[in-house]
Short mmCIF file of C-alpha atoms in Angstrom, two decimals:
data_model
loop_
_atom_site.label_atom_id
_atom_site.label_comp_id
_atom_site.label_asym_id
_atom_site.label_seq_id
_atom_site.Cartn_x
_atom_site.Cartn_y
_atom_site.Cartn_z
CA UNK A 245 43.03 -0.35 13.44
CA UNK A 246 39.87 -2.46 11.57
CA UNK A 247 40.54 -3.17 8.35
CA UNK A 248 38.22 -1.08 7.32
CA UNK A 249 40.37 1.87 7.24
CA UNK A 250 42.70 0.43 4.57
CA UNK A 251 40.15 -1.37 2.41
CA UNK A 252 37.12 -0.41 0.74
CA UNK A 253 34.38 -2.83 -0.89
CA UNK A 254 34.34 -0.75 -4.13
CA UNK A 255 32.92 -3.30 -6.91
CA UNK A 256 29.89 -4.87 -7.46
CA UNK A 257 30.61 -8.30 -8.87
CA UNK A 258 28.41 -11.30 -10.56
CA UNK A 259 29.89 -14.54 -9.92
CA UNK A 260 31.91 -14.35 -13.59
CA UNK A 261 33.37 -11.15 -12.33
CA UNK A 262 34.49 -12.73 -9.09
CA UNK A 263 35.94 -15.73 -11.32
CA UNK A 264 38.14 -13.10 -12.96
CA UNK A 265 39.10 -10.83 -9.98
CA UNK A 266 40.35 -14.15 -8.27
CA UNK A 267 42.50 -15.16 -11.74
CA UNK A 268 43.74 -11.87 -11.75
CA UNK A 269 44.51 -12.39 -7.82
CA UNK A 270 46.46 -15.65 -8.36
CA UNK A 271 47.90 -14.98 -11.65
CA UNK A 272 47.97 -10.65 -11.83
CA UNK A 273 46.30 -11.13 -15.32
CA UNK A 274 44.43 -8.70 -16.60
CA UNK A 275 44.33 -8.60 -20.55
CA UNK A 276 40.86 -9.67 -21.05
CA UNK A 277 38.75 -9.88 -24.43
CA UNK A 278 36.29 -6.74 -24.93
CA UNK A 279 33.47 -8.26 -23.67
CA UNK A 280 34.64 -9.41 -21.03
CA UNK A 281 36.28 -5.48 -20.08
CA UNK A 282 32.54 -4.51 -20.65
CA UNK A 283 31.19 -6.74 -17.62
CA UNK A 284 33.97 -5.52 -15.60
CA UNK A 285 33.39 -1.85 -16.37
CA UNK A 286 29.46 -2.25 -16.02
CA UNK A 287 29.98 -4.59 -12.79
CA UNK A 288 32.28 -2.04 -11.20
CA UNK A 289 31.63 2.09 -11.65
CA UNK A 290 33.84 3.31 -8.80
CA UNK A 291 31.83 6.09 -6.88
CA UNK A 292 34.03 8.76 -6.33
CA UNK A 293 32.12 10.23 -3.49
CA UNK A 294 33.81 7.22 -1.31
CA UNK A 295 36.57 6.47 -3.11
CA UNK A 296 39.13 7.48 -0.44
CA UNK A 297 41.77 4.86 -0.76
CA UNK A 298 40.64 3.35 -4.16
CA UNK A 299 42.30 3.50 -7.31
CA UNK A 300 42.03 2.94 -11.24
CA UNK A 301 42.43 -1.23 -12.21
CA UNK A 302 45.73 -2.25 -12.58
CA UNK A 303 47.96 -1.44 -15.79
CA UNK A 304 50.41 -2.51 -17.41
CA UNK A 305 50.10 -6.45 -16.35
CA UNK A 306 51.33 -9.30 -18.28
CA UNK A 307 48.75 -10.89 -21.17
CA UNK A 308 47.33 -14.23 -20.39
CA UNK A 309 49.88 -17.31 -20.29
CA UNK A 310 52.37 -15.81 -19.13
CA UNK A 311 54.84 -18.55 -17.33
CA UNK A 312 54.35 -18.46 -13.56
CA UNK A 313 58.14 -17.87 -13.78
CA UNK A 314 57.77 -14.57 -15.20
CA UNK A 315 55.33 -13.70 -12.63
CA UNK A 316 58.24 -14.44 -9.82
CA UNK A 317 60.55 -12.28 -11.75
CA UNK A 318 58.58 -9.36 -12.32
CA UNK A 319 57.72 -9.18 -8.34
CA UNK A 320 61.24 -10.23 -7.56
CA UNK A 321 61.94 -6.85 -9.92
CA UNK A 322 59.72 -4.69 -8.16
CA UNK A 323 61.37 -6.21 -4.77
CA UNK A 324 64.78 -4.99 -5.81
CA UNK A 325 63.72 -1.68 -6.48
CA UNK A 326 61.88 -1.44 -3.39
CA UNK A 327 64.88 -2.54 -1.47
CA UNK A 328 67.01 -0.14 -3.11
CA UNK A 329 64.30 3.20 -2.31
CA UNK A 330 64.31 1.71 1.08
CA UNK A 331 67.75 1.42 1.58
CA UNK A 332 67.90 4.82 0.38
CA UNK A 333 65.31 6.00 3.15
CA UNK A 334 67.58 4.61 5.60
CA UNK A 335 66.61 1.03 6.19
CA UNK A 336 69.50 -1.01 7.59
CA UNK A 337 71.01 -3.81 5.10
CA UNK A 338 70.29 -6.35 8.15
CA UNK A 339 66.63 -5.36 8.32
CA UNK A 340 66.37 -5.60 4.41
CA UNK A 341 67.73 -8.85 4.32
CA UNK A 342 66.01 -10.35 7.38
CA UNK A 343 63.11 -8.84 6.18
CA UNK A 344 62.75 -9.29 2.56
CA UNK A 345 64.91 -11.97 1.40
CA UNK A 346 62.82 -14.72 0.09
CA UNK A 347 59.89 -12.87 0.00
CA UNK A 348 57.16 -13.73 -2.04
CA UNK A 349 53.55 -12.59 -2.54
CA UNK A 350 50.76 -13.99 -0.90
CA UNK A 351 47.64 -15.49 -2.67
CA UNK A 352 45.11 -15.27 0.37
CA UNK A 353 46.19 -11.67 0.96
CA UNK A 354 44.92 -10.85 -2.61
CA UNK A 355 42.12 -12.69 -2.33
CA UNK A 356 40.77 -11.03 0.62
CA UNK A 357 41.43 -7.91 -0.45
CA UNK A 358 39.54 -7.93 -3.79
CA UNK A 359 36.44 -10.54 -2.20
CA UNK A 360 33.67 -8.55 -1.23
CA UNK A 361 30.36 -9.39 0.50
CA UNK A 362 27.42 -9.63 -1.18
CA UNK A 363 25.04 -7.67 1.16
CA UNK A 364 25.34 -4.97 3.07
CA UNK A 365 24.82 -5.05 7.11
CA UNK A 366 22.36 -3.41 8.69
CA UNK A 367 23.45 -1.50 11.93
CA UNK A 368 21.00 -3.49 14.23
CA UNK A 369 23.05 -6.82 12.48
CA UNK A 370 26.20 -4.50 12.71
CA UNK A 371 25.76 -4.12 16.17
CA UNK A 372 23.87 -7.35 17.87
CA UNK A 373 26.90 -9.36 16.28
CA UNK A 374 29.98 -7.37 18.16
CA UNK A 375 27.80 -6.14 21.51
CA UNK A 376 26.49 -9.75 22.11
CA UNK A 377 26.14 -10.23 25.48
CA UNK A 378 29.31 -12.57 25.46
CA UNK A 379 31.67 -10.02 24.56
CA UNK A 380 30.25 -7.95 27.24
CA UNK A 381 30.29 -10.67 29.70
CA UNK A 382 34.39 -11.44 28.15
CA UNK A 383 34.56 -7.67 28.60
CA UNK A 384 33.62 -7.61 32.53
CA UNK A 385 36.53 -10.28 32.92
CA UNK A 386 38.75 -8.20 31.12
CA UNK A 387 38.19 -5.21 32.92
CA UNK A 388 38.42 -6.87 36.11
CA UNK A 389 41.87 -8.96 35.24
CA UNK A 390 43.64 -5.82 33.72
CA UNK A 391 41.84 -3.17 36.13
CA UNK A 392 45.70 -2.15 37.62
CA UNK A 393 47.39 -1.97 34.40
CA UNK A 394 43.81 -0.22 32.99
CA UNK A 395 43.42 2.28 35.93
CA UNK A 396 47.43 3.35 35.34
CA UNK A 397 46.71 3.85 31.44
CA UNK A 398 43.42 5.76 33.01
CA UNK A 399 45.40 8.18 35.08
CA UNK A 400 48.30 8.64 32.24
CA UNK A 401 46.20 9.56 29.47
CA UNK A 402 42.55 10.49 30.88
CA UNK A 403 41.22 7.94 28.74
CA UNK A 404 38.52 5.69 31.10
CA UNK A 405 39.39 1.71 30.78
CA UNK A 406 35.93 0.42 30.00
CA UNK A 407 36.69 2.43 26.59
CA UNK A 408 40.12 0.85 25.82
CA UNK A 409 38.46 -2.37 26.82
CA UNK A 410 35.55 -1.35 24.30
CA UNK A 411 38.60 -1.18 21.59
CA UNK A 412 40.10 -4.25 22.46
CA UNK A 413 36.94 -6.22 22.47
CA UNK A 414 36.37 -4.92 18.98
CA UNK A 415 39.71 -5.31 17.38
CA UNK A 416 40.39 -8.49 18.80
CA UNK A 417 37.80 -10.06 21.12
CA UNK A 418 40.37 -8.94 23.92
CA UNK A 419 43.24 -10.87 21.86
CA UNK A 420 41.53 -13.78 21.39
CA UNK A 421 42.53 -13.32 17.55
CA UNK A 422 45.74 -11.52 16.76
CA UNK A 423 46.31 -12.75 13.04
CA UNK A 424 47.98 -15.21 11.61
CA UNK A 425 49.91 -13.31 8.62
CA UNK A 426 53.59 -12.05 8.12
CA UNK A 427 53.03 -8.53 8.26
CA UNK A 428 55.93 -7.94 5.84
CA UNK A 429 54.89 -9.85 3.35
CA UNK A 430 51.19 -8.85 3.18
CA UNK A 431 52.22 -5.30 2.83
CA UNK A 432 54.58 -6.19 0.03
CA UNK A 433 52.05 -8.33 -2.04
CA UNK A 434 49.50 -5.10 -1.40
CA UNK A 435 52.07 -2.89 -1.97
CA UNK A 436 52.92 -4.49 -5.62
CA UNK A 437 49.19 -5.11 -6.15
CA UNK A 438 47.85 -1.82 -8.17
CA UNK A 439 44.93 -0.96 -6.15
CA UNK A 440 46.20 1.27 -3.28
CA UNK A 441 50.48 0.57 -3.77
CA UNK A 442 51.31 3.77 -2.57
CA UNK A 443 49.29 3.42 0.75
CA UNK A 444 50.57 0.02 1.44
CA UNK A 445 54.36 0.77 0.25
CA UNK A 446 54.09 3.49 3.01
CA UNK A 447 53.26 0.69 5.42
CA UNK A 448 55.60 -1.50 4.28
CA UNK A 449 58.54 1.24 4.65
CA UNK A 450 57.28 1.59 8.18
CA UNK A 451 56.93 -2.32 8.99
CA UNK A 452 60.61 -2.07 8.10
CA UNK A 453 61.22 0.79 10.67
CA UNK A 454 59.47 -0.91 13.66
CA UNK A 455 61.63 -4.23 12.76
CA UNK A 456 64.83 -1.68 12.50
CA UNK A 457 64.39 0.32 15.69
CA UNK A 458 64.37 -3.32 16.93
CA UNK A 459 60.90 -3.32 18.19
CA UNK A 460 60.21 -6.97 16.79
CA UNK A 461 62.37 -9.19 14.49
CA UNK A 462 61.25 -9.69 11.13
CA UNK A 463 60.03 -13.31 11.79
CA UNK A 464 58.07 -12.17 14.86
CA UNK A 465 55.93 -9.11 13.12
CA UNK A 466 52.63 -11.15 11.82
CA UNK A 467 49.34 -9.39 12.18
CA UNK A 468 46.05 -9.13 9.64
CA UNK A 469 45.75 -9.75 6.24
CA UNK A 470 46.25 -5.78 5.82
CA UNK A 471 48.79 -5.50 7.91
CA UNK A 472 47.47 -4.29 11.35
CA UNK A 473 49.16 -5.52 14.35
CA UNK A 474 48.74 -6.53 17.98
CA UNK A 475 45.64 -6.55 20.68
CA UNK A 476 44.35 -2.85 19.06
CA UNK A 477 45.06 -3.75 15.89
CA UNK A 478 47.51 -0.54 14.96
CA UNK A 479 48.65 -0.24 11.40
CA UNK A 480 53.18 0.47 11.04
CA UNK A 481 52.05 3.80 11.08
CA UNK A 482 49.96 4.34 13.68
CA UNK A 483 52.47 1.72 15.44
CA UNK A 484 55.47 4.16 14.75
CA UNK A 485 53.64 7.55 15.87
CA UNK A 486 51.57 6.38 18.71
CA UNK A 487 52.92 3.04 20.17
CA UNK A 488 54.62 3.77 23.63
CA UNK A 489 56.86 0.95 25.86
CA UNK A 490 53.96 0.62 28.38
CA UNK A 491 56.01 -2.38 30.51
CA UNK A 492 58.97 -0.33 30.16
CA UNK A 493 61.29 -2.93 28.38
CA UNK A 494 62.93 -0.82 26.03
CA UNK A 495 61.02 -1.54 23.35
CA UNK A 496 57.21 -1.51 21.83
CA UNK A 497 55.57 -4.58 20.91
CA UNK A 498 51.84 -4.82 20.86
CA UNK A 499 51.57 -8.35 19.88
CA UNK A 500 53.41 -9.99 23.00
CA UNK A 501 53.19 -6.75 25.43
CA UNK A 502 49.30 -6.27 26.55
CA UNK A 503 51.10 -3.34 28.80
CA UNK A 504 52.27 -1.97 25.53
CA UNK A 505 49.06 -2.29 23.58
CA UNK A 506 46.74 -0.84 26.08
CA UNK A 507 49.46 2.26 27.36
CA UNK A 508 49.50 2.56 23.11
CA UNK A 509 45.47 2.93 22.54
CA UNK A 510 45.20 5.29 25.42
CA UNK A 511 48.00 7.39 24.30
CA UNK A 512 46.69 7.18 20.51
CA UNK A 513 43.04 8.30 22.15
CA UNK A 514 44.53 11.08 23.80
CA UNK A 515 47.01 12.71 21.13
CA UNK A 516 43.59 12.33 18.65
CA UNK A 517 41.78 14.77 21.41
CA UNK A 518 40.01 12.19 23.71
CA UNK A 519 38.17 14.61 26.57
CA UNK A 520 38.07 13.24 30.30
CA UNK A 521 35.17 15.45 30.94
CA UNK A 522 32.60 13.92 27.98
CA UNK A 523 31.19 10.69 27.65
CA UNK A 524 30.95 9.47 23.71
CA UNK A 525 27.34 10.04 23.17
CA UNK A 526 23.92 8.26 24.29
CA UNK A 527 20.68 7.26 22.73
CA UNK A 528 17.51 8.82 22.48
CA UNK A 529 14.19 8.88 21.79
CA UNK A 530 13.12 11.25 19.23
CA UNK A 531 9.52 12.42 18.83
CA UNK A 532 6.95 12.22 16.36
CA UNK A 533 7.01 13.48 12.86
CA UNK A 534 10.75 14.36 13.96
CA UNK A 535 12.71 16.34 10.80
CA UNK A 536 15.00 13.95 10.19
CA UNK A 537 16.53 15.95 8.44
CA UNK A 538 18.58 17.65 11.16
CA UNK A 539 20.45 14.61 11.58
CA UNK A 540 24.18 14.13 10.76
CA UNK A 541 27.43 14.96 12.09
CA UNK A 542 27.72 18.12 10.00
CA UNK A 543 25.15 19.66 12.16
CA UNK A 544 25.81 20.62 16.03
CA UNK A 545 23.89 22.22 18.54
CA UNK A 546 23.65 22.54 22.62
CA UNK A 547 22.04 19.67 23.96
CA UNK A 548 19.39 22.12 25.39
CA UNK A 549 18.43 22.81 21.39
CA UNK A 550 17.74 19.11 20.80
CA UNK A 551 15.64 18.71 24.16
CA UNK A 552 13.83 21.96 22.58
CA UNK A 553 12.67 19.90 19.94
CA UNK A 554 11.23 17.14 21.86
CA UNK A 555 14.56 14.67 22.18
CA UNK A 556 14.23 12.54 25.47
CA UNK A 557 16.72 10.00 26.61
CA UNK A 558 15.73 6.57 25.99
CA UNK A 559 14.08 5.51 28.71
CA UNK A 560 11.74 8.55 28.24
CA UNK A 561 13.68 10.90 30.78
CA UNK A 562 14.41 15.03 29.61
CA UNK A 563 17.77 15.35 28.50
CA UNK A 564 19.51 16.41 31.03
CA UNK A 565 22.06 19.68 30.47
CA UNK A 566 25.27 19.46 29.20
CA UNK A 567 27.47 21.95 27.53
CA UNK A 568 29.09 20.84 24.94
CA UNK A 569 27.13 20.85 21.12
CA UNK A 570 25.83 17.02 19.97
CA UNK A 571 25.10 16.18 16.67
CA UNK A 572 22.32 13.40 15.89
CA UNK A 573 22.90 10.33 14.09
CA UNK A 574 20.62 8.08 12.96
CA UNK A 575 22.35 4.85 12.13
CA UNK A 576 19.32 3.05 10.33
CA UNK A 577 17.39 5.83 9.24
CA UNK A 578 14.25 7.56 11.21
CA UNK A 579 12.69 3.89 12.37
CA UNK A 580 15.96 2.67 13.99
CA UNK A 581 17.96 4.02 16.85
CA UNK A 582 18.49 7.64 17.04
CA UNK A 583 22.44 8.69 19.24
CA UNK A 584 23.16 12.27 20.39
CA UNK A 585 27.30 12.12 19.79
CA UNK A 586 29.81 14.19 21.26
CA UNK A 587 33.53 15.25 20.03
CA UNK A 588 34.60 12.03 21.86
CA UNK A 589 32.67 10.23 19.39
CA UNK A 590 34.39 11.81 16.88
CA UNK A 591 37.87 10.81 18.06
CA UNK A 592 36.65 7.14 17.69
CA UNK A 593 36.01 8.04 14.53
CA UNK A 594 39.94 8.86 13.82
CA UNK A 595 40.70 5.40 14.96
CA UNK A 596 38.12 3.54 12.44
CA UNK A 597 35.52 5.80 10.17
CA UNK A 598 32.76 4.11 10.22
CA UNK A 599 29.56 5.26 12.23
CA UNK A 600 28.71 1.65 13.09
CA UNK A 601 31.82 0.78 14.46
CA UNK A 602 32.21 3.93 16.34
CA UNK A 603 28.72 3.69 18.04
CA UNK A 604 29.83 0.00 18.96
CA UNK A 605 32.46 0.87 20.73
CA UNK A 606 30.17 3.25 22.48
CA UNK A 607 27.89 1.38 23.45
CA UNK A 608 29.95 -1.56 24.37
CA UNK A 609 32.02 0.97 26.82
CA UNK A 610 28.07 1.76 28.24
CA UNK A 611 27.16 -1.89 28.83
CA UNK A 612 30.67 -2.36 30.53
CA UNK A 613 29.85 0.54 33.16
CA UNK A 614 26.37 -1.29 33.75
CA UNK A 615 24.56 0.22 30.65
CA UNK A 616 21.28 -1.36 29.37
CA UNK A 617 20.97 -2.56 26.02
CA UNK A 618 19.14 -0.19 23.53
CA UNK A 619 15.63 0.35 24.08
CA UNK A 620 14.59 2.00 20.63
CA UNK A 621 14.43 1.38 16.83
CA UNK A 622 14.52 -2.13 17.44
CA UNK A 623 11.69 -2.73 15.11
CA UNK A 624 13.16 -1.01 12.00
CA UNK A 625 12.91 -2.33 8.88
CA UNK A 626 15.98 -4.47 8.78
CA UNK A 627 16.36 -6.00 5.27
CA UNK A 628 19.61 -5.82 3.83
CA UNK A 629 19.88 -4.27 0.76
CA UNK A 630 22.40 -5.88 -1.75
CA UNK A 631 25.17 -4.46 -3.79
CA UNK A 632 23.08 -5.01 -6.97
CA UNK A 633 19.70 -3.08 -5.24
CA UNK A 634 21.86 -0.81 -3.34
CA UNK A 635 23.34 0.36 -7.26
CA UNK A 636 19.55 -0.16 -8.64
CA UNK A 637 19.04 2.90 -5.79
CA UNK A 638 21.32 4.70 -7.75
CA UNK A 639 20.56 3.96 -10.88
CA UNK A 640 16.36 5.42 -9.71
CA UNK A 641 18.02 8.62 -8.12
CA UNK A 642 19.72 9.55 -11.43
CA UNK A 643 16.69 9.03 -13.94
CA UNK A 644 14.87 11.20 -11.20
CA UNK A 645 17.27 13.86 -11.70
CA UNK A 646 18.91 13.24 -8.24
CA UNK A 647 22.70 12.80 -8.80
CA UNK A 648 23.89 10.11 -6.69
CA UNK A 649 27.74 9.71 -7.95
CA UNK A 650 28.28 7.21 -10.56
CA UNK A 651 25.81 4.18 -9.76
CA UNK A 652 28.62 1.45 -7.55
CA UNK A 653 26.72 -0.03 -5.17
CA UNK A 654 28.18 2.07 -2.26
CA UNK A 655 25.82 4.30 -0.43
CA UNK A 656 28.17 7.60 -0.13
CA UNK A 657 28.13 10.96 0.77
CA UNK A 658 26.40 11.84 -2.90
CA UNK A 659 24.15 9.00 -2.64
CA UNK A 660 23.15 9.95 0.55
CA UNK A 661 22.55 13.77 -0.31
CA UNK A 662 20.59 12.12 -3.45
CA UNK A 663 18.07 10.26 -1.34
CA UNK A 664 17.48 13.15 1.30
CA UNK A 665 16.76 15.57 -2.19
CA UNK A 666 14.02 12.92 -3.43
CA UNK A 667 13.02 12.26 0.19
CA UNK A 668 11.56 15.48 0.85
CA UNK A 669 10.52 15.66 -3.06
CA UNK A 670 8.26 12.88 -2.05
CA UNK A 671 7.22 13.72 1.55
CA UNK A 672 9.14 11.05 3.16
CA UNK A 673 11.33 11.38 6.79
CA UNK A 674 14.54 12.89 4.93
CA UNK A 675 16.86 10.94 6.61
CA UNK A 676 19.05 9.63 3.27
CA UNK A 677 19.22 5.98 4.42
CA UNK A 678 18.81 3.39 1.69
CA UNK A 679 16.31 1.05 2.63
CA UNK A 680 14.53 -1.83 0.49
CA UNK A 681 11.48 0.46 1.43
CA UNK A 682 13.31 3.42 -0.17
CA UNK A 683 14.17 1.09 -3.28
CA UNK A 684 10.34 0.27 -3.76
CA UNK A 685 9.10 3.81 -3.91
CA UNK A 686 11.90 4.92 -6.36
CA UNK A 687 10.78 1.86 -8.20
CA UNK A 688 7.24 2.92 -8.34
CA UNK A 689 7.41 6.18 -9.19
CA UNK A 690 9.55 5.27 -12.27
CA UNK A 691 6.88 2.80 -13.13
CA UNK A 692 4.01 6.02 -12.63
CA UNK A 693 6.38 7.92 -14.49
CA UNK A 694 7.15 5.33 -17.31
CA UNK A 695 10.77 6.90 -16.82
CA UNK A 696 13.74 4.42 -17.79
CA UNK A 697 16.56 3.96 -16.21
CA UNK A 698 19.65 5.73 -17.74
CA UNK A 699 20.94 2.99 -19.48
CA UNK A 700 17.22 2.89 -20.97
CA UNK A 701 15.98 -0.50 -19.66
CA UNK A 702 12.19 0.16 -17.90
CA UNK A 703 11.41 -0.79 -14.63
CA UNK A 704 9.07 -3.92 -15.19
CA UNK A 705 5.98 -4.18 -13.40
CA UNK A 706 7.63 -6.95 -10.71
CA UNK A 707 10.17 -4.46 -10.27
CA UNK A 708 13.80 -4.78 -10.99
CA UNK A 709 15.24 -3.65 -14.54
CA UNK A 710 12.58 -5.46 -16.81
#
């Protein structure tokens, strides 16, 4: 899967912060003086409306100069003990050894798992970036050049092949990238890290089981930085419960075995609830002064409903009937493209949670059957917002009296329930998208209001925290 589904971007970090996160990286250092703590804890207030996956900083870590010695031997503890619980789990002594002996943690792994960017995308960027007309031109190719082993996987599992392609474009650019990185030991420097151990010593423990089933030798299992493997991508255990011998060699690998990868995505699609009969969702064209307020996949209604209040396709054609309930979401707020979504849609969501992604495989599957590009919202505001404004957002919402979650930088499921509150407070399209647009009227109203912000600073007259 994207590596989106085992990371997060949960910190908000000036470039001294950064400088530190990357020591700590390198060197797992992490006694700091006070004041520096303080710029940590101020940079970085984990929002736990999104904070599936994160965890508390690490404990418990050596004080500065410690020898790079005593660094080895306190992972080369926590490798013995892991050998032992594995061992204990059932691992085989010749998979532990192949595996693990030698192994030490990798730098780059830690690195990009504590970087983070410094502005968030915008769908339209989101979107124009992996549905460029190359990978839909690659994607035609790929379709045509795999359409027996596609149509088989089609008939198996009732999953259609311009989707699977739409997957495999995404994960991969139809394995044009497969990663470069022992999957062993990235899962092993993750799993000692203190961020998410438990997740990744899960994934580690199945690495281990593909490699001991026989699947793939040690040496051969590389992947991501995060440990997901092959054309689609699948983390060890996604690999172990959905991975099926599509060439019918014996054994599973979705590195070396496009057979195997595709048979395993369709399979994966299917056992998540994939329906033959339903297409993933399509765009539309929503009318004026539209309550945007009925958006979101919480809310679901017959597609009949929606044409009821004035939804047309996006060319401008009715809606034609269908019967299963959509819900609408609107990507980039009220101004950008507007999707009716389906249960399909949601099944994507399984495989990577993230509404951008989802509607990009979506769309990509439409523009593989023929589909046009999208014809609406194109002219949306499409600023980024940063991690420091997107937190400055928060920061508004609270001295409003709107409780967005504790002010991180990541708009959530709080945050976004915060903005739709002061939204319709202030006669705006409630559609709970944070938008630099959004950030200037919070911005002035505080200044009408002379209302600080809750750490007390003002909002100066150029805006910003004066």
């Amino acid at each position: 899967m994207d590596s989106a589904m085992v990371t997060g971007d949960l910190f908000v970090m000036s470039a001294a912060y950064v400088s530190l996160k990357r020591m700590w990286s390198r060197n797992r250092l992490f006694t700091f003086a006070p004041a520096v703590v303080a710029l940590c804890l101020a940079a970085a207030g984990a929002d736990a409306e999104d904070a599936a996956g994160a965890a508390a900083p690490p404990s418990g870590v050596p004080a500065p100069g410690t020898p790079e010695v005593d660094q080895a031997a306190r992972f080369q503890a926590w490798l013995d003990e892991f050998r032992r619980q594995a061992a204990a789990q059932g691992i085989s002594q010749a998979t532990l050894d192949a595996a693990l002996t030698g192994l030490q943690p990798l730098d780059r792994v830690l690195e990009r798992d504590q970087s983070q960017p410094e502005f968030v995308q915008t769908f339209l960027d989101y979107l124009n970036k992996r549905v460029s007309d190359r990978r839909v031109e690659k994607g035609g190719e790929a379709l045509a050049g795999q359409a027996e082993r596609l149509g088989e996987a089609e008939r198996r599992y009732g999953v259609p092949a311009r989707y699977l392609v739409a997957f495999w474009g995404l994960e991969t650019n139809y394995g044009g990238y497969l990663g470069d990185v022992p999957v062993v030991a990235a899962l092993a420097t993750l799993a000692y890290d203190a961020r998410r151990p438990e997740f990744f010593r899960s994934q580690l423990l199945d690495a281990l089981r593909i490699i001991d089933r026989g699947d793939v030798g040690a040496g051969d299992l590389v992947g991501s930085w995060a440990g997901a493997i092959g054309h689609m991508q699948f983390i060890p255990s996604t690999y172990l419960a959905y991975a099926v011998d599509g060439d019918g060699d014996g054994r599973v690998d979705l590195r070396n075995s496009l057979p195997d990868a595709i048979e395993s995505a369709a399979n994966y699609l299917h056992e998540a609830g994939w329906r033959s009969d339903q297409e993933w969702g399509l765009e539309v064209r929503l009318p004026d002064g539209f309550d945007a307020s009925l958006a979101g996949l919480e809310r679901r209604q017959p597609r009949a409903a929606w044409a009821a209040l004035g939804l047309r396709r996006a060319d401008g054609s009715p809606l034609a009937d269908a019967d299963e309930a959509d819900s609408l979401v609107l990507p980039q707020g009220i101004s950008g493209p507007a999707f009716l979504v389906s249960d399909n849609f949601r099944v994507i969501l399984r495989w990577n949670r993230s509404l951008n992604y989802a509607i990009a495989v979506g769309h990509l599957a439409d523009r593989l059957a023929g589909g046009a590009p999208l014809a609406t919202g194109l002219q949306a505001d499409n600023r980024p917002l940063s991690r420091d404004q997107m937190e400055t957002v928060q920061k508004c919402l609270a001295a409003l009296g709107y409780d967005p979650g504790t002010p991180d930088g990541i708009p959530g499921s709080r945050t976004r329930t915060a903005i739709r509150a002061y939204q319709k407070a202030a006669g705006l399209p409630a559609d709970g998208y944070p938008s630099l647009s959004l950030l200037e009227h919070l911005e002035d109203t505080l200044l009408e209001q002379e209302q600080p912000l809750p750490d007390g600073t003002m909002i100066s007259s150029d805006k910003g925290p004066a």
